[in-house]
Coordinates of C-alpha atoms and ligand atoms in Angstrom, one line a residue:
X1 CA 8.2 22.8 -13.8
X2 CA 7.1 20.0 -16.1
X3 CA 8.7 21.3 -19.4
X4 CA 11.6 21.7 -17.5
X5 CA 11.7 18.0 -16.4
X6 CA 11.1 16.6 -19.4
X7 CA 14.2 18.7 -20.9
X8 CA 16.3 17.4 -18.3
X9 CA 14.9 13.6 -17.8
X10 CA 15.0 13.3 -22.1
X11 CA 18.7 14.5 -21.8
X12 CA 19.7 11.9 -19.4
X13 CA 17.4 8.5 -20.3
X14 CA 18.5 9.5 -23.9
X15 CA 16.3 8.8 -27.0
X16 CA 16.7 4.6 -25.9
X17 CA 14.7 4.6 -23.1
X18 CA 11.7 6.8 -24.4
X19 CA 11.7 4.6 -27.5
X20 CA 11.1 1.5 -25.5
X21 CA 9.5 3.0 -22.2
X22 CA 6.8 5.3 -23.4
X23 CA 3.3 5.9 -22.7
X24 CA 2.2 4.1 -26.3
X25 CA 3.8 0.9 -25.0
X26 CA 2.4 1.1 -21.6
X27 CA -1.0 1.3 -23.1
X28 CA -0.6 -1.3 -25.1
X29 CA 0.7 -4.1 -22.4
X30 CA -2.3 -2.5 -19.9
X31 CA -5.1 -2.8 -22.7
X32 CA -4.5 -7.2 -22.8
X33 CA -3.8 -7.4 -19.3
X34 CA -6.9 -5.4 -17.9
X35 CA -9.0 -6.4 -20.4
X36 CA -12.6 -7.6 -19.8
X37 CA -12.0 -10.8 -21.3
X38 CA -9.3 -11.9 -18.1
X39 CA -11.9 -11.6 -16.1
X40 CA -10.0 -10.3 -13.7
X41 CA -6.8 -12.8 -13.6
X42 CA -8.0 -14.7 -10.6
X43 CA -5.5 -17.3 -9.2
X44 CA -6.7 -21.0 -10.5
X45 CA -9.0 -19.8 -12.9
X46 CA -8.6 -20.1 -16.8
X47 CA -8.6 -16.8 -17.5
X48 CA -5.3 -16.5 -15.5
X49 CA -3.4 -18.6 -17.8
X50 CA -4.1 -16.6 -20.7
X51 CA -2.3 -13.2 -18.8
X52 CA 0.8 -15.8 -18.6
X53 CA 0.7 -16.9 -22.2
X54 CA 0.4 -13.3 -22.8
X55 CA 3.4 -12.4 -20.6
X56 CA 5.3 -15.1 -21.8
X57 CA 4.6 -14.3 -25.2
X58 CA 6.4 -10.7 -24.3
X59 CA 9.3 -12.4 -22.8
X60 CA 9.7 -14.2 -26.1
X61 CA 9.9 -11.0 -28.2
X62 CA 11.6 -9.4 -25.6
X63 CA 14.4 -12.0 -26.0
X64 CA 15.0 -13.2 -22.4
X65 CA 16.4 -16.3 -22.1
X66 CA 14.5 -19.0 -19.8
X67 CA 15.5 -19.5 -16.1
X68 CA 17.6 -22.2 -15.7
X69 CA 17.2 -24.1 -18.8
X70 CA 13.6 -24.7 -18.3
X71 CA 10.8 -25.2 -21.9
X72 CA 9.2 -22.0 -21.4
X73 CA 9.0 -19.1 -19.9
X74 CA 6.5 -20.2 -17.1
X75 CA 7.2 -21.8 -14.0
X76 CA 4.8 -24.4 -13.1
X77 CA 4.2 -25.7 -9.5
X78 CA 1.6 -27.9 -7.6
X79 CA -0.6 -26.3 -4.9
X80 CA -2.1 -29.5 -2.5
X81 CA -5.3 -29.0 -0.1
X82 CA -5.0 -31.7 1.9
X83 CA -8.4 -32.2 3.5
X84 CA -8.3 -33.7 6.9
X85 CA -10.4 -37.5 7.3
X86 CA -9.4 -39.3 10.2
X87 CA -6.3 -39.7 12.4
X88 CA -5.0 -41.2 15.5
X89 CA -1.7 -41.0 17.7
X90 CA -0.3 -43.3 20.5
X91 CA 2.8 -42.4 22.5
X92 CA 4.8 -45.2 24.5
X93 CA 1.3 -47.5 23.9
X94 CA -0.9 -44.5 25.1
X95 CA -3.5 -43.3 23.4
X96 CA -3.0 -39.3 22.0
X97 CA -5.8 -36.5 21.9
X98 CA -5.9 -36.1 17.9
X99 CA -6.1 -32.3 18.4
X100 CA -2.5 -32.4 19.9
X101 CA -1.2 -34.1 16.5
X102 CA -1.0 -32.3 13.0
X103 CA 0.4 -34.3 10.5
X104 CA 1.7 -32.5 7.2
X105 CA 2.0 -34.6 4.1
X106 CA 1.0 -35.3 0.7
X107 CA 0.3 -38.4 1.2
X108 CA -3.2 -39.9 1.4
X109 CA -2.7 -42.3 3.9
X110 CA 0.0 -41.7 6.1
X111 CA 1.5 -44.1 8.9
X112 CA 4.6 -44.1 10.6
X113 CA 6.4 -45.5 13.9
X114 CA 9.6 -44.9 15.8
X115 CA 11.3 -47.1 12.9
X116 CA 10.6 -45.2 9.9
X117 CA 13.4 -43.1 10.1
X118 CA 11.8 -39.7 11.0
X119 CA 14.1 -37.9 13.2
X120 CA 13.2 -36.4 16.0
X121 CA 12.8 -33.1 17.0
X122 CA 11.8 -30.5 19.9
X123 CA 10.6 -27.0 19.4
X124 CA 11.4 -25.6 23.1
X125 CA 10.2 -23.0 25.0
X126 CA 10.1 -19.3 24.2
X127 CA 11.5 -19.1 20.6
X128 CA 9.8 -18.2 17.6
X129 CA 7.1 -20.8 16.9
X130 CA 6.4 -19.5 13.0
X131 CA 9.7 -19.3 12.1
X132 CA 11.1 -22.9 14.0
X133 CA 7.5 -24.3 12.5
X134 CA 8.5 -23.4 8.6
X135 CA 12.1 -24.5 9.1
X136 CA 11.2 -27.5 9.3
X137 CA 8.3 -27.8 6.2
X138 CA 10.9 -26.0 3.8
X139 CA 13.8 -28.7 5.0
X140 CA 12.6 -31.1 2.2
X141 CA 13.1 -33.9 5.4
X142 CA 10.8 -35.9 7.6
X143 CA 10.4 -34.9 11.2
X144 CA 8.6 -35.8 14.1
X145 CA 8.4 -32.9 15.9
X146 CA 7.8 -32.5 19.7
X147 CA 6.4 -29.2 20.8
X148 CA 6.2 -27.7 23.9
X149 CA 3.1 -27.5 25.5
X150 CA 3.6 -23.5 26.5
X151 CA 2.6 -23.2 22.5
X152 CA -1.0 -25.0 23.3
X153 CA -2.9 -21.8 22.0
X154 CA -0.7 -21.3 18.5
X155 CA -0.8 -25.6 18.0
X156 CA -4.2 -25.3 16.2
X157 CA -3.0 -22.8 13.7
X158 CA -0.2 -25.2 12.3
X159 CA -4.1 -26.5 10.4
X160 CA -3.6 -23.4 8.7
X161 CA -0.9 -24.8 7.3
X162 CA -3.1 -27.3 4.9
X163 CA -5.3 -24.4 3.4
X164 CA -2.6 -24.8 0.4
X165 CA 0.8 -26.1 0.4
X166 CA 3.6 -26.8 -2.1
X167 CA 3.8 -30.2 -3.0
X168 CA 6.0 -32.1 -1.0
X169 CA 7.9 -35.7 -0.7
X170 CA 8.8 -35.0 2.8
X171 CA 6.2 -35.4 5.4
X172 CA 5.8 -33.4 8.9
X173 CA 4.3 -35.1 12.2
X174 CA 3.9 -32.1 14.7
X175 CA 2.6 -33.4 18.5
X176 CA 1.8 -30.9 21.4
X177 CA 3.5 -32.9 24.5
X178 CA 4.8 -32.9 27.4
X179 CA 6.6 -36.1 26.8
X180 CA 9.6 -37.5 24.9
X181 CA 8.1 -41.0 23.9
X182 CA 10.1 -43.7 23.0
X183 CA 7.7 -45.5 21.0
X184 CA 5.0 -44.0 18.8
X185 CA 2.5 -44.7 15.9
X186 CA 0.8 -42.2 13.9
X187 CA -1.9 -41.9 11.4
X188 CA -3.7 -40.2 9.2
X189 CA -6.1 -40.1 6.0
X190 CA -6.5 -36.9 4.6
X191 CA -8.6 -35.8 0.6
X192 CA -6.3 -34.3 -1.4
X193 CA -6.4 -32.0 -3.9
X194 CA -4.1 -30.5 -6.3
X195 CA -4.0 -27.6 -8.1
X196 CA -1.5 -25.8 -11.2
X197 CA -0.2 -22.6 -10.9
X198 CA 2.3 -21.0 -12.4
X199 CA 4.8 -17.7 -12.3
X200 CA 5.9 -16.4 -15.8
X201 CA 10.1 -16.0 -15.5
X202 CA 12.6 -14.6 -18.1
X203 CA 16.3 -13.6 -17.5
X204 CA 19.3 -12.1 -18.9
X205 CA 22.2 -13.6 -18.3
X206 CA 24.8 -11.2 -16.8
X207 CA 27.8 -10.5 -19.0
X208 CA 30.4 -11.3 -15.9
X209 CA 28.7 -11.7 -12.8
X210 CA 26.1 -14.3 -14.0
X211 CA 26.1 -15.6 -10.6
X212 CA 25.1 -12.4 -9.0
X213 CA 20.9 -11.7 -9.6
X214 CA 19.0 -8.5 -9.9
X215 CA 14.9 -9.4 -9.4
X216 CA 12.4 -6.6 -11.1
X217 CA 8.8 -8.5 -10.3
X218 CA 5.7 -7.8 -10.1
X219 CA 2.1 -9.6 -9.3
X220 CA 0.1 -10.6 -12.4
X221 CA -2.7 -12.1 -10.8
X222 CA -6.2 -10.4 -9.4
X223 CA -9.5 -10.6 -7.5
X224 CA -12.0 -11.9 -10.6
X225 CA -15.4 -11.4 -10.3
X226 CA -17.6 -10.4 -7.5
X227 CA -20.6 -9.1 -6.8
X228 CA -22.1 -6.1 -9.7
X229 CA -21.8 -2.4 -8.9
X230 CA -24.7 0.2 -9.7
X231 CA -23.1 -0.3 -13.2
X232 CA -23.6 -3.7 -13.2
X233 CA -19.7 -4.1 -13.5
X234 CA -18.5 -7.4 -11.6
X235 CA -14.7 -7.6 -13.0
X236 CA -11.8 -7.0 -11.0
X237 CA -9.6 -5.7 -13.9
X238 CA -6.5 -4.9 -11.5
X239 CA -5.3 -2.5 -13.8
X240 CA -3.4 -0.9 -11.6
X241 CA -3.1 -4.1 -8.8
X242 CA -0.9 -4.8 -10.4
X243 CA -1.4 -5.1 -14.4
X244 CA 0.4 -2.0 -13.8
X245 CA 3.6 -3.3 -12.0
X246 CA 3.4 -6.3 -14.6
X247 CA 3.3 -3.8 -17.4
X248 CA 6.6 -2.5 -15.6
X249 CA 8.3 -5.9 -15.9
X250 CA 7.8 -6.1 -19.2
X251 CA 9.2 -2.7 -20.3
X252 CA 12.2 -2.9 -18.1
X253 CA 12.8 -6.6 -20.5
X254 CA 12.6 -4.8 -23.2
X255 CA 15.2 -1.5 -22.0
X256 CA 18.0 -3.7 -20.3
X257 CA 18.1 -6.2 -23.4
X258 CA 18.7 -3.5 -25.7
X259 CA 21.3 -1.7 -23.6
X260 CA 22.8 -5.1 -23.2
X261 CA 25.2 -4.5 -20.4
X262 CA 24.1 -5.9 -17.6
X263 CA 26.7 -7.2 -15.8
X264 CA 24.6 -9.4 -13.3
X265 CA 22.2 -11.7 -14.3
X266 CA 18.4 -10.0 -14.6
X267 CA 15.7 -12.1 -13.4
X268 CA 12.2 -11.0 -14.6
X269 CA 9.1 -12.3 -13.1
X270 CA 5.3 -12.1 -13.1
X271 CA 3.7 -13.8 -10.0
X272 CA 1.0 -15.3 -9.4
X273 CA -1.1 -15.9 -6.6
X274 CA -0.3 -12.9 -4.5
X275 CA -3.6 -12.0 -3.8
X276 CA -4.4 -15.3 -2.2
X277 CA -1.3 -15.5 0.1
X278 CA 2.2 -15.0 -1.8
X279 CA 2.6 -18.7 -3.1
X280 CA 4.0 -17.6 -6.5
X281 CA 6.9 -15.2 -4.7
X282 CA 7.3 -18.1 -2.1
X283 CA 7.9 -21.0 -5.0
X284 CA 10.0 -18.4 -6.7
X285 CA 12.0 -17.5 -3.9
X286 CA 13.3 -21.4 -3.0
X287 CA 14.5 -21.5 -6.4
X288 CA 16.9 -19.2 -5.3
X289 CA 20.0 -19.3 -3.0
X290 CA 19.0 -15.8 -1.2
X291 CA 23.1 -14.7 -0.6
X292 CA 23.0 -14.4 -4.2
X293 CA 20.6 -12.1 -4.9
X294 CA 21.8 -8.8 -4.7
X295 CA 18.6 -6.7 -4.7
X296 CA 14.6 -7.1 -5.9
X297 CA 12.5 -4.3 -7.0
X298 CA 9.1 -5.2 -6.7
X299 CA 6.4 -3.1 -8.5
X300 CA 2.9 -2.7 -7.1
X301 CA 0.2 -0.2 -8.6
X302 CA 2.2 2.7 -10.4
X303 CA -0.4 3.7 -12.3
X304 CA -1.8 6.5 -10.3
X305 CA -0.2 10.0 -9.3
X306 CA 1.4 9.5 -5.5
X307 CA 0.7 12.0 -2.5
X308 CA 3.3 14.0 -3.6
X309 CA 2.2 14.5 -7.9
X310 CA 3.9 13.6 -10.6
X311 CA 7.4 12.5 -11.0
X312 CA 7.7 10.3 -7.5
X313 CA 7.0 7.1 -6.3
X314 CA 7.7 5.6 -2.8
X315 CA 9.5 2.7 -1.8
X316 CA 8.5 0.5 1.5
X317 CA 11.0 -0.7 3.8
X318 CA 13.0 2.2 2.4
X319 CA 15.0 2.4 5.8
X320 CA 15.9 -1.1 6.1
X321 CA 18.3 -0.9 3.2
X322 CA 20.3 1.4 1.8
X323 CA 19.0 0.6 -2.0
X324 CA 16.4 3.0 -2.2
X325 CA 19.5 5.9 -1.2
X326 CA 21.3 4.3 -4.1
X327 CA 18.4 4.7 -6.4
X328 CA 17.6 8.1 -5.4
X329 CA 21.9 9.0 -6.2
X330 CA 21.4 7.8 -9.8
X331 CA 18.3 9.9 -10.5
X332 CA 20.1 12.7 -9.1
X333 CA 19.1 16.0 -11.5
X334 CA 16.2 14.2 -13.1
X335 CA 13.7 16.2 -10.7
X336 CA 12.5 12.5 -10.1
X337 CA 12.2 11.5 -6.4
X338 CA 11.8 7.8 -4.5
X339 CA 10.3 8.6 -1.2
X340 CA 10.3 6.2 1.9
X341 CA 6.5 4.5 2.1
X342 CA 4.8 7.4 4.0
X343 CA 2.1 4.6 4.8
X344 CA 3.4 2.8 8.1
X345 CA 0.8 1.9 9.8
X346 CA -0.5 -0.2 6.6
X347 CA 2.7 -2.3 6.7
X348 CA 3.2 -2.6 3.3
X349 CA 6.1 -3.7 3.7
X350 CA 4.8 -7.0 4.7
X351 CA 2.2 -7.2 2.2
X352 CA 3.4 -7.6 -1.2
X353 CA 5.8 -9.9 -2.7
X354 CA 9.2 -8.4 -1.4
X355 CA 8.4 -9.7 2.0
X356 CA 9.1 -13.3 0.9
X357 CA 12.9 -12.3 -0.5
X358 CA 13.6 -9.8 2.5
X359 CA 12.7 -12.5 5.1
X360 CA 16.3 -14.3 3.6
X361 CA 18.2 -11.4 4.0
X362 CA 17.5 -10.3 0.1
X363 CA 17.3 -6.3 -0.2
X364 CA 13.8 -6.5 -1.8
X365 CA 11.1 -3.7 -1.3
X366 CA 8.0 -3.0 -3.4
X367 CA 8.2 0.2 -5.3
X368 CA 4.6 2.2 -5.3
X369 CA 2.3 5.3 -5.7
X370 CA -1.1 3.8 -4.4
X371 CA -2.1 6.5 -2.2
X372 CA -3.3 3.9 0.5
X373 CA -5.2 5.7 2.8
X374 CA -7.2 7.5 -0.4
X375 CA -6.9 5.6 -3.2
X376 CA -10.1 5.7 -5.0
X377 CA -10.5 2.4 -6.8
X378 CA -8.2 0.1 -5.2
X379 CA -9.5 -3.8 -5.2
X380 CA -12.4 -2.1 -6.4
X381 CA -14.7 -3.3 -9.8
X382 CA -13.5 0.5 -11.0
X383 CA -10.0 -0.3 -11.0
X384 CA -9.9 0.6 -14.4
X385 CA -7.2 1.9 -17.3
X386 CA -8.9 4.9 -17.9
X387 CA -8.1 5.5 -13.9
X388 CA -4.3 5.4 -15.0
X389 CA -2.0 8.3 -16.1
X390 CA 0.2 6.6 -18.8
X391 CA 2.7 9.1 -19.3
X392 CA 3.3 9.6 -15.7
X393 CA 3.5 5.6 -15.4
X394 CA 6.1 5.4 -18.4
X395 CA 8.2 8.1 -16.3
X396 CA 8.0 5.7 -13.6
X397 CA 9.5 3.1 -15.5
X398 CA 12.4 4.7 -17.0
X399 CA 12.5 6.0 -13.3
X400 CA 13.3 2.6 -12.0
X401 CA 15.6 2.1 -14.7
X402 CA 18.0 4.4 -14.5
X403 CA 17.9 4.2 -10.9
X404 CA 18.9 0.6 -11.2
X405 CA 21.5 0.6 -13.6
X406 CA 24.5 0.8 -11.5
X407 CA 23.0 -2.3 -9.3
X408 CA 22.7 -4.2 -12.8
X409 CA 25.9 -3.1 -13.9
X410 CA 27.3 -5.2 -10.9
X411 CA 28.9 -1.4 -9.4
X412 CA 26.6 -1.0 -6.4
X413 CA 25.2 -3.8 -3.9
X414 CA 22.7 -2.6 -1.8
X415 CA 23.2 -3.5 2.1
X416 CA 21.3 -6.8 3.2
X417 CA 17.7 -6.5 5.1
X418 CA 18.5 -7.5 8.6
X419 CA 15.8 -10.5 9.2
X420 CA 16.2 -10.1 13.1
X421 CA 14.6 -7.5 12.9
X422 CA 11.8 -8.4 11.1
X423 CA 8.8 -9.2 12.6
Ligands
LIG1 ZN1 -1.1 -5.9 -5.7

């Protein structure tokens, strides 16, 4: 069966897409990426910044052009912790339980009253209190917000909100109340500290429908260090999660610029920080107006053989658009077959960097073969290159490909990922 498939996949990739997307290549990206000497590409450490400059440095031979006329090829953005000092509320000349106030800001020292122009607010009864809470920090305004007391056990979690947020001009005054007041001050002191990050983004420009974006992504950031094995290993080398997907990217720069007929604009990006709660995705995604993205294919740990062998992958969310049938059409008599994420309990779905895009309607789904429930060395020390099949990964790639060449060449638009029925 395998000679046979690689008669039939070398006749239809052609001699292009094995000269860029081959097993040699892979190797090569995977060998910087998972090196020893990244340490495992945690998020805020130094060692990170050299797997951007690295990817960067790919871009740059690739030939991608910069997103949106920016220096370079990575996209720099501000993380603040703010730490929580002191603060006090009153409400028409009452005095206000602190615990019933959370005030989001950047600022140090924060004080307002019913004069400073913060417009007011009420999240009611019964309605979604995550998504009416992050309307309001992603509306770049000031709000006071008044929230009804029936959300007294979620109120604490808004705190959560401070572990790391974007940096912001806007600030966010949230009060648990059963009351309207007419008259209020609030204040608050909080430590802040700020910390760089950055994504690594390239594009080509689309040859008529520049307006109209295709996303291939995939997370370039890891676990580190931790504690030694019985091989006194401590690095996380997150050669498959995800210098693997990463290593995808990179290729799939390399094919579309030399077939050079993309029709929409490509967007290729590394992320970062999506092993410590999807910030890189999430400053990514608001750079974006979401109708105009016309699909994402995000790539998460190819490097191992799915459930199913060689020659397959799955996709998650696979039923909630119909990209994943349009895929599987254009790999039609390649012997090469996307299957819907058999893990659904794990909702993984949820828990890569597609979620962020899909929550805005975008048709964005990781593409995998971790075998989840088995998958020997996952966020493990022994997560390893020498775990990885490269020729079966390289397949992968020119498998993703060819399956999305008729999205890039602006001919199909997958359907839209209905965001009411996410949960
Ligand atoms: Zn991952």
């Amino acid at each position: 069966m395998t000679g046979l498939l690689t008669t039939t996949t070398f006749f239809v990739f052609g001699q292009n897409a094995d000269a860029i997307i081959n097993a040699k290549e892979a190797e090569r990206i995977e060998r910087v990426l998972s090196a020893d000497d990244m340490r495992g590409r945690k998020t805020f450490s130094p060692e990170i910044d050299k797997a951007a400059d690295f990817i960067a440095d790919e871009f740059k031979k690739a030939g991608l052009q910069t997103f949106k006329g920016a220096n370079g090829y990575k996209q720099d953005f501000i993380m603040v912790s703010p730490k929580f000092v002191s603060g006090s509320a009153t409400f028409d000349d009452g005095q206000v339980d602190s615990k019933n106030v959370v005030v989001i800001t950047c600022q140090p020292v924060f004080t307002i009253n019913e004069k400073s122009g913060y417009e007011k607010v009420k999240i009611e009864a019964g309605k979604n209190f995550q998504i009416e809470v992050m309307k309001y920090v992603r509306s770049g305004k000031n709000y006071f917000v008044l929230v009804d007391t029936s959300y007294s056990k979620n109120f604490s979690r808004l705190t959560g909100l401070k572990r790391a947020m974007f940096k912001m001009d806007n600030s966010l005054v949230f009060a648990l109340t059963a009351t309207d007041p007419k008259t209020f001050t609030v204040e608050s002191r909080h430590d802040m500290t700020e910390q760089k990050l950055a994504n690594v983004v390239g594009i080509l420009p689309g040859n008529s429908k520049k307006d109209e974006y295709v996303i291939f992504s995939g997370h370039y950031d890891h676990l580190g260090i931790g504690k030694p094995d019985n091989h006194g290993d401590s690095i996380y080398n997150g050669a498959n999660d995800d210098a693997a997907g990463t290593t995808a990217v990179i290729m799939l720069a390399k094919y579309f610029k030399a077939l050079g007929n993309n029709k929409r604009t490509i967007v290729f990006a590394g992320f970062t920080a999506e092993e410590v709660g999807g910030f890189g995705s999430q400053y990514f995604s608001r750079q974006f107006d979401p109708a105009k993205v016309v699909a994402m294919f995000n790539i998460e740990m190819i490097g191992t053989e799915s459930k199913w062998g060689k020659n397959s992958a799955y996709i998650t969310g696979y039923e909630r658009t119909d990209m994943g049938a349009i895929m599987q059409k254009n790999l039609e008599g390649t012997g090469f077959t996307f299957y819907p994420d058999p893990y659904t309990t794990q909702n993984l779905f949820y828990r890569s960097d597609n979620a962020t895009l899909a929550r805005l309607g975008v048709p964005a789904h990781t593409i995998s073969t971790s075998k989840m429930d088995s998958e020997p060395n996952y966020h493990k020390v022994t997560d390893h290159i020498e775990t990885l099949d490269m020729e079966n990964m390289a397949m992968i790639i020119r498998s993703i490909a060819l399956a999305s060449r008729s999205i890039v060449a602006g001919k199909d638009s997958p359907t839209r990922v209905k965001v009411e029925e996410l949960r």
